[in-house]
DNA sequence: GCTACTGGTGATACGTAGTATCAATATATG
DNA sequence: CATATATTGATACTACGTATCACCAGTAGC
């Protein structure tokens, strides 16, 4: 897990590079995110930060997701879930039962997806692979 | 594209096999779906069927999606889009600009995803692969 | 450290998507 | 045709996300 101060520094850098200001609310959101394990909804963050306005929570999450600090996964119904992005490219294992989101990587998969991207007409911007499953925990 | 009467028959079968009734509203929704090319939102169907209640439109779309008549894809923001499912397994090419959804198949991809599914802990229920791109049309 | 400029905040309101309710209606079946 | 019950759809409700905008606070220049 990322240390709080290390994420603080990373967020400071990103804000500076984007010409945005370092503010107390943004820091509070970032700190709470750093303490999270696994994926979470924007609403859950909002609920845990009553002293920060809802609009600001959503704006900050969007900002950090676009900056690459957060990674966004979609549950089967389309609900977004966010998690700290560790920079390396990965995909998601999503438990349909408890909605846990785990990371997943496969170099062989990336190689093939890259090849396919070259064959696809148009300009491929990215890809997303999700495995829907019942996680070991939910299998009892 | 599937002929209207052929879809009618398929929907009749499915309703019967599920013990559900064949009703005029369900037929209207199914007929409209059969006339659609590409992917559409539930709201767009509702807008084109003022004589059918909104709840019924949503219920019918969900029913048909669960029965495998419709296939559900998620735009990058999580908005669901539906299209007639042609039974063969496929994935999606989603244009981030015009939100068009195209089908995509690769036996090599399926083979690899199958292998990976066996290695993943838990019981894999399915997978989803989306390529996000700018389609040839939107590249001008 | 001030000041002014400007980006950020958050209460509020709004829009959309989807679902729960439930009285009225339509369908399947004998 | 009569009955049992699945279905409908008007209404209301919830959740999520964003637009507004008066007020506030971070930042750069002095
Ligand atoms: Mn991730
Ligand atoms: Mn499809
Ligand atoms: Zn689980
Ligand atoms: Zn396009």
mmCIF file of C-alpha atoms (C1' of nucleotides) and ligand atoms in Angstrom:
data_model
loop_
_atom_site.group_PDB
_atom_site.id
_atom_site.type_symbol
_atom_site.label_atom_id
_atom_site.label_comp_id
_atom_site.label_asym_id
_atom_site.label_seq_id
_atom_site.Cartn_x
_atom_site.Cartn_y
_atom_site.Cartn_z
ATOM 1 C CA UNK A 1 0.000 0.000 0.000
ATOM 2 C CA UNK A 2 1.129 3.510 -0.774
ATOM 3 C CA UNK A 3 2.224 5.616 2.177
ATOM 4 C CA UNK A 4 0.105 8.675 2.832
ATOM 5 C CA UNK A 5 2.921 11.195 2.521
ATOM 6 C CA UNK A 6 4.198 9.640 -0.668
ATOM 7 C CA UNK A 7 0.763 9.992 -2.256
ATOM 8 C CA UNK A 8 0.589 13.549 -0.895
ATOM 9 C CA UNK A 9 3.794 14.353 -2.748
ATOM 10 C CA UNK A 10 2.558 12.679 -5.920
ATOM 11 C CA UNK A 11 -0.701 14.622 -5.792
ATOM 12 C CA UNK A 12 1.178 17.883 -5.177
ATOM 13 C CA UNK A 13 3.302 17.235 -8.250
ATOM 14 C CA UNK A 14 0.329 16.405 -10.409
ATOM 15 C CA UNK A 15 -1.603 19.461 -9.314
ATOM 16 C CA UNK A 16 1.375 21.666 -9.980
ATOM 17 C CA UNK A 17 1.971 20.151 -13.400
ATOM 18 C CA UNK A 18 -1.667 20.770 -14.272
ATOM 19 C CA UNK A 19 -1.571 24.313 -12.961
ATOM 20 C CA UNK A 20 -4.166 23.460 -10.319
ATOM 21 C CA UNK A 21 -3.992 24.597 -6.697
ATOM 22 C CA UNK A 22 -3.149 22.497 -3.699
ATOM 23 C CA UNK A 23 -6.118 22.845 -1.393
ATOM 24 C CA UNK A 24 -7.188 21.346 1.915
ATOM 25 C CA UNK A 25 -10.225 19.518 0.484
ATOM 26 C CA UNK A 26 -8.163 17.892 -2.260
ATOM 27 C CA UNK A 27 -5.621 16.787 0.302
ATOM 28 C CA UNK A 28 -8.345 15.310 2.511
ATOM 29 C CA UNK A 29 -9.768 13.316 -0.376
ATOM 30 C CA UNK A 30 -6.326 12.113 -1.450
ATOM 31 C CA UNK A 31 -5.447 11.075 2.109
ATOM 32 C CA UNK A 32 -8.619 9.071 2.471
ATOM 33 C CA UNK A 33 -8.016 7.388 -0.884
ATOM 34 C CA UNK A 34 -4.505 6.424 0.174
ATOM 35 C CA UNK A 35 -5.933 4.628 3.199
ATOM 36 C CA UNK A 36 -8.278 2.506 1.099
ATOM 37 C CA UNK A 37 -7.644 -1.081 0.161
ATOM 38 C CA UNK A 38 -9.375 -2.269 -2.960
ATOM 39 C CA UNK A 39 -11.991 -0.462 -4.963
ATOM 40 C CA UNK A 40 -14.539 2.060 -3.734
ATOM 41 C CA UNK A 41 -17.385 4.175 -5.048
ATOM 42 C CA UNK A 42 -17.344 7.954 -5.174
ATOM 43 C CA UNK A 43 -20.368 8.013 -2.869
ATOM 44 C CA UNK A 44 -18.569 5.997 -0.219
ATOM 45 C CA UNK A 45 -15.767 8.546 -0.174
ATOM 46 C CA UNK A 46 -18.300 11.331 0.062
ATOM 47 C CA UNK A 47 -20.002 9.613 2.975
ATOM 48 C CA UNK A 48 -16.723 9.409 4.853
ATOM 49 C CA UNK A 49 -15.930 13.077 4.323
ATOM 50 C CA UNK A 50 -18.934 15.052 5.562
ATOM 51 C CA UNK A 51 -16.764 18.158 5.909
ATOM 52 C CA UNK A 52 -15.955 18.179 2.191
ATOM 53 C CA UNK A 53 -18.715 19.084 -0.248
ATOM 54 C CA UNK A 54 -20.085 16.367 -2.475
ATOM 55 C CA UNK A 55 -19.292 18.267 -5.660
ATOM 56 C CA UNK A 56 -15.693 18.641 -4.548
ATOM 57 C CA UNK A 57 -15.370 14.937 -3.771
ATOM 58 C CA UNK A 58 -16.629 14.035 -7.236
ATOM 59 C CA UNK A 59 -14.497 16.705 -8.914
ATOM 60 C CA UNK A 60 -11.381 15.528 -7.100
ATOM 61 C CA UNK A 61 -11.970 11.877 -7.905
ATOM 62 C CA UNK A 62 -12.471 12.736 -11.555
ATOM 63 C CA UNK A 63 -9.339 14.873 -11.538
ATOM 64 C CA UNK A 64 -7.239 12.116 -9.984
ATOM 65 C CA UNK A 65 -8.660 9.479 -12.302
ATOM 66 C CA UNK A 66 -7.844 11.571 -15.350
ATOM 67 C CA UNK A 67 -4.368 12.212 -13.967
ATOM 68 C CA UNK A 68 -3.791 8.482 -13.598
ATOM 69 C CA UNK A 69 -3.679 8.415 -9.796
ATOM 70 C CA UNK A 70 -6.941 6.510 -9.690
ATOM 71 C CA UNK A 71 -8.023 3.678 -11.896
ATOM 72 C CA UNK A 72 -11.659 3.231 -12.822
ATOM 73 C CA UNK A 73 -13.334 -0.146 -13.213
ATOM 74 C CA UNK A 74 -16.959 -0.803 -14.117
ATOM 75 C CA UNK A 75 -19.164 -3.305 -12.317
ATOM 76 C CA UNK A 76 -21.380 -5.404 -14.620
ATOM 77 C CA UNK A 77 -24.210 -2.885 -14.186
ATOM 78 C CA UNK A 78 -21.914 -0.002 -15.141
ATOM 79 C CA UNK A 79 -21.308 1.441 -11.656
ATOM 80 C CA UNK A 80 -17.811 2.901 -11.508
ATOM 81 C CA UNK A 81 -15.387 1.761 -8.846
ATOM 82 C CA UNK A 82 -12.065 3.456 -8.234
ATOM 83 C CA UNK A 83 -8.796 2.239 -6.819
ATOM 84 C CA UNK A 84 -5.294 3.595 -6.435
ATOM 85 C CA UNK A 85 -3.544 3.065 -9.737
ATOM 86 C CA UNK A 86 -0.102 1.548 -9.391
ATOM 87 C CA UNK A 87 0.967 2.792 -12.798
ATOM 88 C CA UNK A 88 1.546 -0.614 -14.285
ATOM 89 C CA UNK A 89 -1.052 -1.566 -16.822
ATOM 90 C CA UNK A 90 -3.509 -4.145 -15.549
ATOM 91 C CA UNK A 91 -7.016 -5.514 -15.866
ATOM 92 C CA UNK A 92 -9.695 -6.468 -13.406
ATOM 93 C CA UNK A 93 -11.165 -9.497 -11.694
ATOM 94 C CA UNK A 94 -14.594 -8.455 -10.514
ATOM 95 C CA UNK A 95 -16.586 -10.588 -8.102
ATOM 96 C CA UNK A 96 -20.246 -10.482 -9.115
ATOM 97 C CA UNK A 97 -21.209 -11.396 -5.600
ATOM 98 C CA UNK A 98 -19.260 -9.098 -3.261
ATOM 99 C CA UNK A 99 -18.205 -6.579 -5.930
ATOM 100 C CA UNK A 100 -14.553 -6.835 -4.945
ATOM 101 C CA UNK A 101 -12.163 -5.695 -7.669
ATOM 102 C CA UNK A 102 -8.753 -7.341 -7.949
ATOM 103 C CA UNK A 103 -5.966 -6.529 -10.351
ATOM 104 C CA UNK A 104 -4.823 -8.898 -13.024
ATOM 105 C CA UNK A 105 -1.893 -8.850 -15.401
ATOM 106 C CA UNK A 106 -0.754 -11.030 -18.273
ATOM 107 C CA UNK A 107 2.016 -10.118 -20.650
ATOM 108 C CA UNK A 108 0.750 -12.663 -23.147
ATOM 109 C CA UNK A 109 -2.666 -11.010 -23.091
ATOM 110 C CA UNK A 110 -1.153 -7.564 -23.624
ATOM 111 C CA UNK A 111 0.901 -8.799 -26.546
ATOM 112 C CA UNK A 112 -2.162 -10.234 -28.238
ATOM 113 C CA UNK A 113 -4.302 -7.167 -27.519
ATOM 114 C CA UNK A 114 -1.555 -5.040 -29.026
ATOM 115 C CA UNK A 115 -1.512 -7.114 -32.194
ATOM 116 C CA UNK A 116 -5.292 -6.976 -32.454
ATOM 117 C CA UNK A 117 -5.258 -3.205 -31.946
ATOM 118 C CA UNK A 118 -3.120 -2.871 -35.039
ATOM 119 C CA UNK A 119 -5.645 -4.803 -37.110
ATOM 120 C CA UNK A 120 -8.689 -2.890 -35.889
ATOM 121 C CA UNK A 121 -9.850 -0.101 -38.217
ATOM 122 C CA UNK A 122 -9.734 3.345 -36.626
ATOM 123 C CA UNK A 123 -7.386 4.649 -33.965
ATOM 124 C CA UNK A 124 -7.394 2.424 -30.901
ATOM 125 C CA UNK A 125 -7.077 4.499 -27.737
ATOM 126 C CA UNK A 126 -7.078 1.711 -25.194
ATOM 127 C CA UNK A 127 -8.645 -1.504 -24.092
ATOM 128 C CA UNK A 128 -10.258 -2.960 -21.062
ATOM 129 C CA UNK A 129 -10.528 -6.593 -20.024
ATOM 130 C CA UNK A 130 -12.752 -7.659 -17.159
ATOM 131 C CA UNK A 131 -13.228 -11.145 -15.792
ATOM 132 C CA UNK A 132 -16.488 -11.585 -13.918
ATOM 133 C CA UNK A 133 -16.300 -14.287 -11.329
ATOM 134 C CA UNK A 134 -17.245 -15.585 -7.921
ATOM 135 C CA UNK A 135 -14.172 -14.934 -5.819
ATOM 136 C CA UNK A 136 -12.635 -17.631 -3.580
ATOM 137 C CA UNK A 137 -14.069 -15.849 -0.557
ATOM 138 C CA UNK A 138 -17.619 -15.912 -1.885
ATOM 139 C CA UNK A 139 -17.277 -19.598 -2.808
ATOM 140 C CA UNK A 140 -17.059 -20.032 1.032
ATOM 141 C CA UNK B 1 -30.159 -7.921 -39.796
ATOM 142 C CA UNK B 2 -32.778 -10.133 -38.208
ATOM 143 C CA UNK B 3 -36.242 -10.103 -39.778
ATOM 144 C CA UNK B 4 -39.001 -8.797 -37.552
ATOM 145 C CA UNK B 5 -41.141 -11.947 -37.686
ATOM 146 C CA UNK B 6 -38.161 -14.157 -36.945
ATOM 147 C CA UNK B 7 -37.417 -12.167 -33.799
ATOM 148 C CA UNK B 8 -41.108 -12.256 -32.908
ATOM 149 C CA UNK B 9 -40.986 -16.042 -33.019
ATOM 150 C CA UNK B 10 -37.797 -16.161 -30.992
ATOM 151 C CA UNK B 11 -39.257 -13.864 -28.336
ATOM 152 C CA UNK B 12 -42.448 -15.952 -28.202
ATOM 153 C CA UNK B 13 -40.382 -19.062 -27.591
ATOM 154 C CA UNK B 14 -38.310 -17.444 -24.896
ATOM 155 C CA UNK B 15 -41.350 -16.060 -23.084
ATOM 156 C CA UNK B 16 -43.032 -19.440 -23.189
ATOM 157 C CA UNK B 17 -39.936 -21.211 -21.947
ATOM 158 C CA UNK B 18 -39.740 -18.765 -19.056
ATOM 159 C CA UNK B 19 -43.429 -19.097 -18.273
ATOM 160 C CA UNK B 20 -43.990 -15.428 -19.058
ATOM 161 C CA UNK B 21 -46.926 -14.078 -21.062
ATOM 162 C CA UNK B 22 -46.841 -12.772 -24.595
ATOM 163 C CA UNK B 23 -48.190 -9.252 -24.383
ATOM 164 C CA UNK B 24 -48.671 -6.381 -26.775
ATOM 165 C CA UNK B 25 -46.163 -4.077 -25.026
ATOM 166 C CA UNK B 26 -43.449 -6.728 -25.080
ATOM 167 C CA UNK B 27 -44.094 -7.309 -28.740
ATOM 168 C CA UNK B 28 -43.885 -3.597 -29.480
ATOM 169 C CA UNK B 29 -40.561 -3.310 -27.718
ATOM 170 C CA UNK B 30 -39.191 -6.395 -29.469
ATOM 171 C CA UNK B 31 -40.340 -5.122 -32.867
ATOM 172 C CA UNK B 32 -38.648 -1.797 -32.347
ATOM 173 C CA UNK B 33 -35.447 -3.497 -31.223
ATOM 174 C CA UNK B 34 -35.442 -5.657 -34.329
ATOM 175 C CA UNK B 35 -35.526 -2.536 -36.477
ATOM 176 C CA UNK B 36 -32.442 -1.066 -34.810
ATOM 177 C CA UNK B 37 -28.981 -1.126 -36.275
ATOM 178 C CA UNK B 38 -26.168 -0.905 -33.782
ATOM 179 C CA UNK B 39 -26.425 -0.145 -30.099
ATOM 180 C CA UNK B 40 -29.045 1.917 -28.313
ATOM 181 C CA UNK B 41 -29.914 3.109 -24.826
ATOM 182 C CA UNK B 42 -32.999 2.029 -22.921
ATOM 183 C CA UNK B 43 -34.117 5.653 -22.805
ATOM 184 C CA UNK B 44 -34.009 5.977 -26.580
ATOM 185 C CA UNK B 45 -36.335 2.985 -26.891
ATOM 186 C CA UNK B 46 -38.623 4.492 -24.308
ATOM 187 C CA UNK B 47 -38.691 7.789 -26.192
ATOM 188 C CA UNK B 48 -39.755 6.033 -29.380
ATOM 189 C CA UNK B 49 -42.570 4.169 -27.654
ATOM 190 C CA UNK B 50 -44.717 6.771 -25.882
ATOM 191 C CA UNK B 51 -47.613 4.329 -25.778
ATOM 192 C CA UNK B 52 -45.634 1.847 -23.688
ATOM 193 C CA UNK B 53 -44.876 2.720 -20.077
ATOM 194 C CA UNK B 54 -41.303 3.487 -19.147
ATOM 195 C CA UNK B 55 -41.171 0.791 -16.484
ATOM 196 C CA UNK B 56 -42.332 -1.774 -19.025
ATOM 197 C CA UNK B 57 -39.698 -0.720 -21.538
ATOM 198 C CA UNK B 58 -36.957 -1.112 -18.945
ATOM 199 C CA UNK B 59 -38.390 -4.392 -17.662
ATOM 200 C CA UNK B 60 -38.613 -5.817 -21.162
ATOM 201 C CA UNK B 61 -35.091 -4.795 -22.088
ATOM 202 C CA UNK B 62 -33.762 -6.374 -18.915
ATOM 203 C CA UNK B 63 -35.754 -9.523 -19.597
ATOM 204 C CA UNK B 64 -34.440 -9.796 -23.144
ATOM 205 C CA UNK B 65 -30.877 -9.075 -22.069
ATOM 206 C CA UNK B 66 -31.009 -11.786 -19.428
ATOM 207 C CA UNK B 67 -32.532 -14.164 -21.960
ATOM 208 C CA UNK B 68 -29.653 -13.505 -24.346
ATOM 209 C CA UNK B 69 -31.690 -11.737 -27.018
ATOM 210 C CA UNK B 70 -29.937 -8.480 -26.249
ATOM 211 C CA UNK B 71 -26.297 -7.909 -25.554
ATOM 212 C CA UNK B 72 -25.190 -5.231 -23.140
ATOM 213 C CA UNK B 73 -22.057 -3.129 -23.605
ATOM 214 C CA UNK B 74 -20.794 -0.376 -21.327
ATOM 215 C CA UNK B 75 -19.573 2.986 -22.565
ATOM 216 C CA UNK B 76 -16.430 4.277 -20.804
ATOM 217 C CA UNK B 77 -18.606 6.182 -18.330
ATOM 218 C CA UNK B 78 -20.607 3.054 -17.531
ATOM 219 C CA UNK B 79 -23.753 3.860 -19.519
ATOM 220 C CA UNK B 80 -25.275 0.639 -20.808
ATOM 221 C CA UNK B 81 -25.946 0.196 -24.508
ATOM 222 C CA UNK B 82 -27.899 -2.707 -25.931
ATOM 223 C CA UNK B 83 -27.858 -4.425 -29.274
ATOM 224 C CA UNK B 84 -29.423 -7.519 -30.778
ATOM 225 C CA UNK B 85 -27.271 -10.448 -29.757
ATOM 226 C CA UNK B 86 -26.435 -12.744 -32.632
ATOM 227 C CA UNK B 87 -25.655 -15.639 -30.318
ATOM 228 C CA UNK B 88 -22.028 -15.958 -31.273
ATOM 229 C CA UNK B 89 -19.687 -14.770 -28.574
ATOM 230 C CA UNK B 90 -18.069 -11.443 -29.325
ATOM 231 C CA UNK B 91 -16.531 -8.315 -27.864
ATOM 232 C CA UNK B 92 -16.927 -4.621 -28.541
ATOM 233 C CA UNK B 93 -15.244 -1.794 -30.381
ATOM 234 C CA UNK B 94 -16.541 1.374 -28.781
ATOM 235 C CA UNK B 95 -15.954 4.766 -30.382
ATOM 236 C CA UNK B 96 -15.256 7.297 -27.646
ATOM 237 C CA UNK B 97 -16.364 10.051 -29.964
ATOM 238 C CA UNK B 98 -19.687 8.975 -31.477
ATOM 239 C CA UNK B 99 -20.390 6.127 -29.023
ATOM 240 C CA UNK B 100 -20.947 3.637 -31.808
ATOM 241 C CA UNK B 101 -20.561 0.028 -30.706
ATOM 242 C CA UNK B 102 -19.249 -2.524 -33.185
ATOM 243 C CA UNK B 103 -18.795 -6.231 -32.682
ATOM 244 C CA UNK B 104 -15.425 -7.880 -32.667
ATOM 245 C CA UNK B 105 -14.364 -11.513 -32.632
ATOM 246 C CA UNK B 106 -11.036 -13.284 -32.384
ATOM 247 C CA UNK B 107 -10.665 -17.003 -31.829
ATOM 248 C CA UNK B 108 -7.115 -16.501 -30.698
ATOM 249 C CA UNK B 109 -8.295 -14.046 -28.054
ATOM 250 C CA UNK B 110 -10.966 -16.445 -26.835
ATOM 251 C CA UNK B 111 -8.470 -19.269 -26.587
ATOM 252 C CA UNK B 112 -6.130 -17.178 -24.451
ATOM 253 C CA UNK B 113 -8.948 -15.832 -22.275
ATOM 254 C CA UNK B 114 -10.094 -19.403 -21.712
ATOM 255 C CA UNK B 115 -6.610 -20.450 -20.601
ATOM 256 C CA UNK B 116 -6.350 -17.474 -18.287
ATOM 257 C CA UNK B 117 -9.783 -18.222 -16.816
ATOM 258 C CA UNK B 118 -8.503 -21.611 -15.715
ATOM 259 C CA UNK B 119 -5.600 -20.019 -13.883
ATOM 260 C CA UNK B 120 -7.666 -17.382 -12.094
ATOM 261 C CA UNK B 121 -8.638 -18.276 -8.518
ATOM 262 C CA UNK B 122 -12.394 -18.471 -7.970
ATOM 263 C CA UNK B 123 -15.110 -19.458 -10.435
ATOM 264 C CA UNK B 124 -14.915 -17.383 -13.592
ATOM 265 C CA UNK B 125 -18.408 -16.621 -14.904
ATOM 266 C CA UNK B 126 -17.473 -14.669 -17.997
ATOM 267 C CA UNK B 127 -15.279 -11.997 -19.454
ATOM 268 C CA UNK B 128 -15.603 -8.795 -21.343
ATOM 269 C CA UNK B 129 -13.129 -7.128 -23.662
ATOM 270 C CA UNK B 130 -13.667 -3.602 -24.907
ATOM 271 C CA UNK B 131 -11.487 -1.637 -27.276
ATOM 272 C CA UNK B 132 -11.938 2.093 -26.982
ATOM 273 C CA UNK B 133 -11.126 3.900 -30.168
ATOM 274 C CA UNK B 134 -11.850 6.677 -32.603
ATOM 275 C CA UNK B 135 -13.740 4.967 -35.383
ATOM 276 C CA UNK B 136 -12.811 5.469 -39.058
ATOM 277 C CA UNK B 137 -15.870 7.689 -39.459
ATOM 278 C CA UNK B 138 -14.870 10.037 -36.653
ATOM 279 C CA UNK B 139 -11.312 10.257 -38.005
ATOM 280 C CA UNK B 140 -13.048 12.063 -40.923
ATOM 281 C "C1'" DG C 1 3.622 40.294 4.714
ATOM 282 C "C1'" DC C 2 -0.051 42.764 1.841
ATOM 283 C "C1'" DT C 3 -2.986 42.861 -2.327
ATOM 284 C "C1'" DA C 4 -5.243 41.560 -6.276
ATOM 285 C "C1'" DC C 5 -6.299 38.060 -9.236
ATOM 286 C "C1'" DT C 6 -8.293 33.939 -10.127
ATOM 287 C "C1'" DG C 7 -9.169 29.203 -9.293
ATOM 288 C "C1'" DG C 8 -11.690 26.370 -5.858
ATOM 289 C "C1'" DT C 9 -15.476 25.377 -2.779
ATOM 290 C "C1'" DG C 10 -19.926 23.827 -1.422
ATOM 291 C "C1'" DA C 11 -24.984 24.636 -0.729
ATOM 292 C "C1'" DT C 12 -28.448 24.183 -3.814
ATOM 293 C "C1'" DA C 13 -30.789 22.835 -7.585
ATOM 294 C "C1'" DC C 14 -31.222 20.124 -11.597
ATOM 295 C "C1'" DG C 15 -31.197 16.155 -14.954
ATOM 296 C "C1'" DT C 16 -31.004 11.423 -15.946
ATOM 297 C "C1'" DA C 17 -31.308 6.539 -15.189
ATOM 298 C "C1'" DG C 18 -33.365 2.962 -13.088
ATOM 299 C "C1'" DT C 19 -36.561 0.754 -9.766
ATOM 300 C "C1'" DA C 20 -40.532 0.101 -6.156
ATOM 301 C "C1'" DT C 21 -45.530 0.447 -5.549
ATOM 302 C "C1'" DC C 22 -49.994 -0.847 -6.459
ATOM 303 C "C1'" DA C 23 -54.629 -0.417 -8.438
ATOM 304 C "C1'" DA C 24 -56.337 -1.527 -12.880
ATOM 305 C "C1'" DT C 25 -55.995 -4.538 -16.849
ATOM 306 C "C1'" DA C 26 -54.913 -8.295 -19.954
ATOM 307 C "C1'" DT C 27 -53.599 -13.096 -20.647
ATOM 308 C "C1'" DA C 28 -53.509 -18.077 -20.265
ATOM 309 C "C1'" DT C 29 -56.029 -22.009 -19.123
ATOM 310 C "C1'" DG C 30 -59.797 -25.094 -18.125
ATOM 311 C "C1'" DC D 1 -66.873 -17.742 -20.390
ATOM 312 C "C1'" DA D 2 -64.899 -17.462 -15.822
ATOM 313 C "C1'" DT D 3 -61.075 -17.510 -12.902
ATOM 314 C "C1'" DA D 4 -56.499 -16.935 -11.285
ATOM 315 C "C1'" DT D 5 -52.625 -14.370 -11.788
ATOM 316 C "C1'" DA D 6 -49.052 -12.188 -14.553
ATOM 317 C "C1'" DT D 7 -48.468 -7.707 -16.415
ATOM 318 C "C1'" DT D 8 -49.007 -2.928 -17.045
ATOM 319 C "C1'" DG D 9 -48.119 1.921 -16.299
ATOM 320 C "C1'" DA D 10 -48.908 6.236 -13.565
ATOM 321 C "C1'" DT D 11 -46.609 7.791 -9.810
ATOM 322 C "C1'" DA D 12 -43.233 8.299 -6.670
ATOM 323 C "C1'" DC D 13 -38.710 7.503 -5.121
ATOM 324 C "C1'" DT D 14 -33.617 6.736 -4.967
ATOM 325 C "C1'" DA D 15 -28.996 7.168 -6.595
ATOM 326 C "C1'" DC D 16 -25.592 9.326 -9.128
ATOM 327 C "C1'" DG D 17 -23.467 12.911 -11.250
ATOM 328 C "C1'" DT D 18 -23.137 17.734 -12.745
ATOM 329 C "C1'" DA D 19 -24.385 22.958 -13.424
ATOM 330 C "C1'" DT D 20 -24.718 27.312 -10.861
ATOM 331 C "C1'" DC D 21 -22.907 30.913 -8.450
ATOM 332 C "C1'" DA D 22 -21.926 33.664 -4.309
ATOM 333 C "C1'" DC D 23 -18.267 33.283 -1.329
ATOM 334 C "C1'" DC D 24 -13.600 31.805 -0.021
ATOM 335 C "C1'" DA D 25 -8.691 30.826 -0.280
ATOM 336 C "C1'" DG D 26 -4.180 29.869 -2.770
ATOM 337 C "C1'" DT D 27 -0.716 32.152 -5.463
ATOM 338 C "C1'" DA D 28 2.161 35.465 -7.699
ATOM 339 C "C1'" DG D 29 3.790 40.072 -7.713
ATOM 340 C "C1'" DC D 30 5.060 43.770 -5.202
HETATM 341 MN MN1 LIG E 1 -7.362 -1.120 -11.630
HETATM 342 MN MN1 LIG E 2 -22.465 -7.064 -28.395
HETATM 343 ZN ZN1 LIG E 3 -16.620 -12.059 -3.825
HETATM 344 ZN ZN1 LIG E 4 -17.073 7.246 -34.013
#
